[in-house]
PDB file of C-alpha atoms in Angstrom:
ATOM      1  CA  MET A1048     -37.500  -2.814 -10.599  1.00 33.00           C
ATOM      2  CA  PRO A1049     -35.762  -1.998  -7.286  1.00 34.00           C
ATOM      3  CA  ASN A1050     -35.723   1.569  -6.041  1.00 30.00           C
ATOM      4  CA  LYS A1051     -32.398   3.371  -6.273  1.00 28.00           C
ATOM      5  CA  LEU A1052     -31.317   6.056  -3.881  1.00 24.00           C
ATOM      6  CA  PRO A1053     -31.065   9.138  -6.108  1.00 28.00           C
ATOM      7  CA  HIS A1054     -27.972  10.726  -4.591  1.00 30.00           C
ATOM      8  CA  SER A1055     -26.072   8.050  -2.777  1.00 29.00           C
ATOM      9  CA  ASN A1056     -23.109   9.354  -0.804  1.00 37.00           C
ATOM     10  CA  ARG A1057     -21.315   6.029  -1.270  1.00 38.00           C
ATOM     11  CA  ASN A1058     -19.298   4.538  -4.122  1.00 45.00           C
ATOM     12  CA  SER A1059     -20.836   1.142  -4.901  1.00 40.00           C
ATOM     13  CA  LYS A1060     -17.434  -0.511  -5.499  1.00 45.00           C
ATOM     14  CA  THR A1061     -15.475   0.697  -2.485  1.00 45.00           C
ATOM     15  CA  GLY A1062     -18.124   1.945  -0.082  1.00 46.00           C
ATOM     16  CA  ALA A1063     -16.145   5.186   0.164  1.00 49.00           C
ATOM     17  CA  SER A1064     -17.990   8.435   0.623  1.00 53.00           C
ATOM     18  CA  ARG A1065     -17.841  11.183  -1.983  1.00 55.00           C
ATOM     19  CA  ALA A1066     -15.964  13.295   0.550  1.00 58.00           C
ATOM     20  CA  ASN A1067     -13.070  10.838   0.226  1.00 68.00           C
ATOM     21  CA  GLN A1068     -12.801  11.501  -3.494  1.00 74.00           C
ATOM     22  CA  SER A1069     -10.944  14.752  -2.729  1.00 92.00           C
ATOM     23  CA  ILE A1070      -8.304  12.882  -0.747  1.00 96.00           C
ATOM     24  CA  GLN A1071      -4.940  12.705  -2.492  1.00 97.00           C
ATOM     25  CA  LEU A1072      -2.630   9.723  -2.127  1.00 98.00           C
ATOM     26  CA  ARG A1073       1.102  10.339  -2.313  1.00 97.00           C
ATOM     27  CA  HIS A1074       4.429   8.985  -1.152  1.00 96.00           C
ATOM     28  CA  ALA A1075       5.784  10.206   2.155  1.00 97.00           C
ATOM     29  CA  LEU A1076       8.421  12.939   2.210  1.00 96.00           C
ATOM     30  CA  PRO A1077      11.016  13.732   4.900  1.00 96.00           C
ATOM     31  CA  ASP A1078       8.956  16.758   5.968  1.00 97.00           C
ATOM     32  CA  ASP A1079       6.058  14.411   6.862  1.00 98.00           C
ATOM     33  CA  LEU A1080       7.968  12.767   9.702  1.00 98.00           C
ATOM     34  CA  ASP A1081       6.451  14.836  12.544  1.00 98.00           C
ATOM     35  CA  ALA A1082       2.862  14.193  11.434  1.00 98.00           C
ATOM     36  CA  LEU A1083       3.499  10.490  10.824  1.00 98.00           C
ATOM     37  CA  THR A1084       5.114  10.132  14.237  1.00 98.00           C
ATOM     38  CA  ASN A1085       2.177  11.892  15.899  1.00 98.00           C
ATOM     39  CA  ILE A1086      -0.296   9.519  14.252  1.00 98.00           C
ATOM     40  CA  TYR A1087       1.765   6.478  15.237  1.00 98.00           C
ATOM     41  CA  ASN A1088       2.279   7.718  18.804  1.00 98.00           C
ATOM     42  CA  HIS A1089      -1.482   8.031  19.264  1.00 98.00           C
ATOM     43  CA  TYR A1090      -1.718   4.255  18.841  1.00 96.00           C
ATOM     44  CA  VAL A1091       1.306   3.634  21.071  1.00 97.00           C
ATOM     45  CA  ARG A1092      -0.394   5.612  23.860  1.00 97.00           C
ATOM     46  CA  HIS A1093      -3.997   4.476  23.397  1.00 95.00           C
ATOM     47  CA  SER A1094      -3.901   0.902  22.091  1.00 93.00           C
ATOM     48  CA  VAL A1095      -1.814  -2.226  21.759  1.00 92.00           C
ATOM     49  CA  ALA A1096      -1.936  -2.102  17.939  1.00 92.00           C
ATOM     50  CA  THR A1097       1.705  -1.048  17.473  1.00 93.00           C
ATOM     51  CA  PHE A1098       3.184  -3.532  19.950  1.00 92.00           C
ATOM     52  CA  ASP A1099       5.355  -0.607  21.128  1.00 95.00           C
ATOM     53  CA  THR A1100       5.150   0.559  24.725  1.00 96.00           C
ATOM     54  CA  THR A1101       6.935   3.922  24.516  1.00 97.00           C
ATOM     55  CA  ALA A1102       6.125   6.866  22.250  1.00 98.00           C
ATOM     56  CA  PHE A1103       8.765   7.990  19.757  1.00 98.00           C
ATOM     57  CA  HIS A1104      10.477  11.276  19.085  1.00 97.00           C
ATOM     58  CA  PRO A1105      10.358  11.999  15.324  1.00 97.00           C
ATOM     59  CA  GLU A1106      14.157  11.734  14.942  1.00 97.00           C
ATOM     60  CA  ALA A1107      14.001   8.197  16.323  1.00 97.00           C
ATOM     61  CA  ARG A1108      11.740   7.285  13.386  1.00 97.00           C
ATOM     62  CA  ARG A1109      13.904   8.816  10.628  1.00 97.00           C
ATOM     63  CA  ASN A1110      15.525   5.467   9.693  1.00 95.00           C
ATOM     64  CA  TRP A1111      12.065   3.946   9.448  1.00 96.00           C
ATOM     65  CA  LEU A1112      10.980   6.689   7.033  1.00 97.00           C
ATOM     66  CA  VAL A1113      14.002   6.594   4.729  1.00 95.00           C
ATOM     67  CA  HIS A1114      13.783   2.863   4.000  1.00 93.00           C
ATOM     68  CA  PHE A1115      10.631   3.345   1.884  1.00 96.00           C
ATOM     69  CA  ALA A1116      11.011   3.863  -1.869  1.00 91.00           C
ATOM     70  CA  ALA A1117       8.555   4.073  -4.774  1.00 82.00           C
ATOM     71  CA  GLY A1118      10.556   1.610  -6.885  1.00 91.00           C
ATOM     72  CA  SER A1119      10.700  -1.073  -4.214  1.00 95.00           C
ATOM     73  CA  PRO A1120       8.168  -3.294  -2.481  1.00 97.00           C
ATOM     74  CA  HIS A1121       8.725  -1.207   0.674  1.00 97.00           C
ATOM     75  CA  GLN A1122       6.378   1.727   0.230  1.00 97.00           C
ATOM     76  CA  LEU A1123       4.727   4.386   2.363  1.00 98.00           C
ATOM     77  CA  TRP A1124       1.581   6.044   1.016  1.00 98.00           C
ATOM     78  CA  LEU A1125      -0.205   8.948   2.670  1.00 98.00           C
ATOM     79  CA  ALA A1126      -3.800  10.105   2.499  1.00 98.00           C
ATOM     80  CA  VAL A1127      -3.741  13.917   2.372  1.00 98.00           C
ATOM     81  CA  LYS A1128      -6.550  16.438   2.257  1.00 97.00           C
ATOM     82  CA  HIS A1129      -5.968  20.200   2.173  1.00 96.00           C
ATOM     83  CA  GLY A1130      -2.353  19.617   3.211  1.00 95.00           C
ATOM     84  CA  ALA A1131      -3.243  17.572   6.312  1.00 97.00           C
ATOM     85  CA  ILE A1132      -2.103  13.957   6.625  1.00 98.00           C
ATOM     86  CA  LEU A1133      -5.138  11.824   7.451  1.00 98.00           C
ATOM     87  CA  GLY A1134      -3.297   8.510   7.649  1.00 98.00           C
ATOM     88  CA  TYR A1135      -0.834   6.193   5.988  1.00 98.00           C
ATOM     89  CA  ALA A1136      -0.330   2.655   4.740  1.00 98.00           C
ATOM     90  CA  SER A1137       3.021   0.965   4.403  1.00 98.00           C
ATOM     91  CA  SER A1138       4.702  -2.222   3.306  1.00 98.00           C
ATOM     92  CA  SER A1139       7.973  -3.199   4.945  1.00 97.00           C
ATOM     93  CA  GLN A1140      10.390  -6.085   5.086  1.00 96.00           C
ATOM     94  CA  TYR A1141       8.609  -8.963   6.794  1.00 96.00           C
ATOM     95  CA  ARG A1142      11.657 -10.718   8.223  1.00 95.00           C
ATOM     96  CA  PRO A1143      15.394 -10.276   7.565  1.00 95.00           C
ATOM     97  CA  LYS A1144      15.837 -13.708   5.948  1.00 96.00           C
ATOM     98  CA  ALA A1145      16.225 -14.370   2.231  1.00 96.00           C
ATOM     99  CA  ALA A1146      13.280 -16.764   2.144  1.00 96.00           C
ATOM    100  CA  TYR A1147      11.015 -13.864   3.124  1.00 96.00           C
ATOM    101  CA  ASP A1148      12.182 -11.495   0.368  1.00 95.00           C
ATOM    102  CA  THR A1149       8.936 -12.119  -1.518  1.00 97.00           C
ATOM    103  CA  SER A1150       6.854 -11.175   1.532  1.00 98.00           C
ATOM    104  CA  VAL A1151       5.995  -7.819   3.085  1.00 98.00           C
ATOM    105  CA  GLU A1152       4.372  -6.706   6.299  1.00 97.00           C
ATOM    106  CA  THR A1153       1.619  -4.170   5.765  1.00 97.00           C
ATOM    107  CA  THR A1154       0.160  -1.660   8.146  1.00 96.00           C
ATOM    108  CA  VAL A1155      -2.285   1.205   8.124  1.00 97.00           C
ATOM    109  CA  TYR A1156      -2.662   3.973  10.704  1.00 97.00           C
ATOM    110  CA  LEU A1157      -5.178   6.801  10.594  1.00 98.00           C
ATOM    111  CA  HIS A1158      -5.356  10.071  12.454  1.00 98.00           C
ATOM    112  CA  PRO A1159      -7.980   9.384  15.149  1.00 96.00           C
ATOM    113  CA  ASP A1160     -10.271  12.099  13.761  1.00 96.00           C
ATOM    114  CA  HIS A1161     -10.469  10.287  10.412  1.00 97.00           C
ATOM    115  CA  GLN A1162     -11.293   6.720  11.408  1.00 94.00           C
ATOM    116  CA  GLY A1163     -14.368   5.004   9.988  1.00 92.00           C
ATOM    117  CA  ALA A1164     -14.549   7.075   6.798  1.00 94.00           C
ATOM    118  CA  GLY A1165     -13.124   4.516   4.346  1.00 96.00           C
ATOM    119  CA  ILE A1166      -9.662   6.096   4.275  1.00 97.00           C
ATOM    120  CA  GLY A1167      -7.902   2.960   5.533  1.00 96.00           C
ATOM    121  CA  ARG A1168      -9.502   0.879   2.798  1.00 96.00           C
ATOM    122  CA  LYS A1169      -8.584   3.493   0.186  1.00 97.00           C
ATOM    123  CA  LEU A1170      -4.962   3.468   1.377  1.00 98.00           C
ATOM    124  CA  TYR A1171      -4.743  -0.334   1.434  1.00 96.00           C
ATOM    125  CA  ASN A1172      -6.297  -0.652  -2.019  1.00 97.00           C
ATOM    126  CA  HIS A1173      -3.783   1.850  -3.390  1.00 97.00           C
ATOM    127  CA  LEU A1174      -0.859   0.162  -1.657  1.00 97.00           C
ATOM    128  CA  PHE A1175      -1.819  -3.275  -2.985  1.00 97.00           C
ATOM    129  CA  GLU A1176      -2.258  -1.899  -6.506  1.00 97.00           C
ATOM    130  CA  ARG A1177       1.271  -0.485  -6.369  1.00 96.00           C
ATOM    131  CA  LEU A1178       2.674  -3.702  -4.929  1.00 97.00           C
ATOM    132  CA  SER A1179       1.149  -5.798  -7.725  1.00 96.00           C
ATOM    133  CA  VAL A1180       4.094  -4.992 -10.028  1.00 96.00           C
ATOM    134  CA  PHE A1181       6.536  -6.758  -7.703  1.00 96.00           C
ATOM    135  CA  GLU A1182       7.023 -10.500  -7.412  1.00 95.00           C
ATOM    136  CA  LEU A1183       5.512 -10.743  -3.954  1.00 96.00           C
ATOM    137  CA  HIS A1184       3.810 -13.873  -2.701  1.00 95.00           C
ATOM    138  CA  ARG A1185       2.557 -12.780   0.710  1.00 96.00           C
ATOM    139  CA  ALA A1186       1.492  -9.625   2.513  1.00 96.00           C
ATOM    140  CA  TYR A1187       1.155 -10.017   6.266  1.00 95.00           C
ATOM    141  CA  ALA A1188      -0.621  -7.776   8.756  1.00 92.00           C
ATOM    142  CA  ALA A1189      -0.503  -8.273  12.522  1.00 88.00           C
ATOM    143  CA  ILE A1190      -3.739  -7.279  14.223  1.00 86.00           C
ATOM    144  CA  ALA A1191      -4.007  -7.036  17.988  1.00 85.00           C
ATOM    145  CA  GLN A1192      -7.497  -7.909  19.174  1.00 84.00           C
ATOM    146  CA  PRO A1193     -10.032  -6.504  19.644  1.00 80.00           C
ATOM    147  CA  ASN A1194      -9.746  -4.396  16.512  1.00 77.00           C
ATOM    148  CA  PRO A1195     -12.870  -4.704  14.336  1.00 81.00           C
ATOM    149  CA  ALA A1196     -11.817  -1.856  12.004  1.00 78.00           C
ATOM    150  CA  SER A1197      -8.558  -3.593  11.043  1.00 80.00           C
ATOM    151  CA  VAL A1198     -10.231  -6.985  10.720  1.00 82.00           C
ATOM    152  CA  ALA A1199     -12.762  -5.433   8.324  1.00 81.00           C
ATOM    153  CA  LEU A1200      -9.966  -4.232   6.031  1.00 77.00           C
TER     154      LEU A1200
END
């Protein structure tokens, strides 16, 4: 009989640490805009992942935030712990053509202090669970290389 580790810090299904079990997942609210913009701007400034070249002021992202809704396939879920936003996952319109109405573009961004802890996977799993009630046929994600963390998702 194989030896088991008595107190594994990992969930065998998701690989998530027990510390992640206290993370709450919730929809974004208008008051989250500053924190979400700060997370996004980190990637604008330090990577090519966003495909943007200039950081945003929060007000410039307000239209982006308000297009998400719980009852639609365009959703924005946050990982929150002790009131701090650790990251987010979203699904948005893929392309503005009717033939793409059953497709979404997905993305996940984490606060840089919370990368590599399984939060991105937790967010994506939750997002895809919520999207399963819609008649979607494709979920696309653009990944700029090199980006092993996003490829692993």
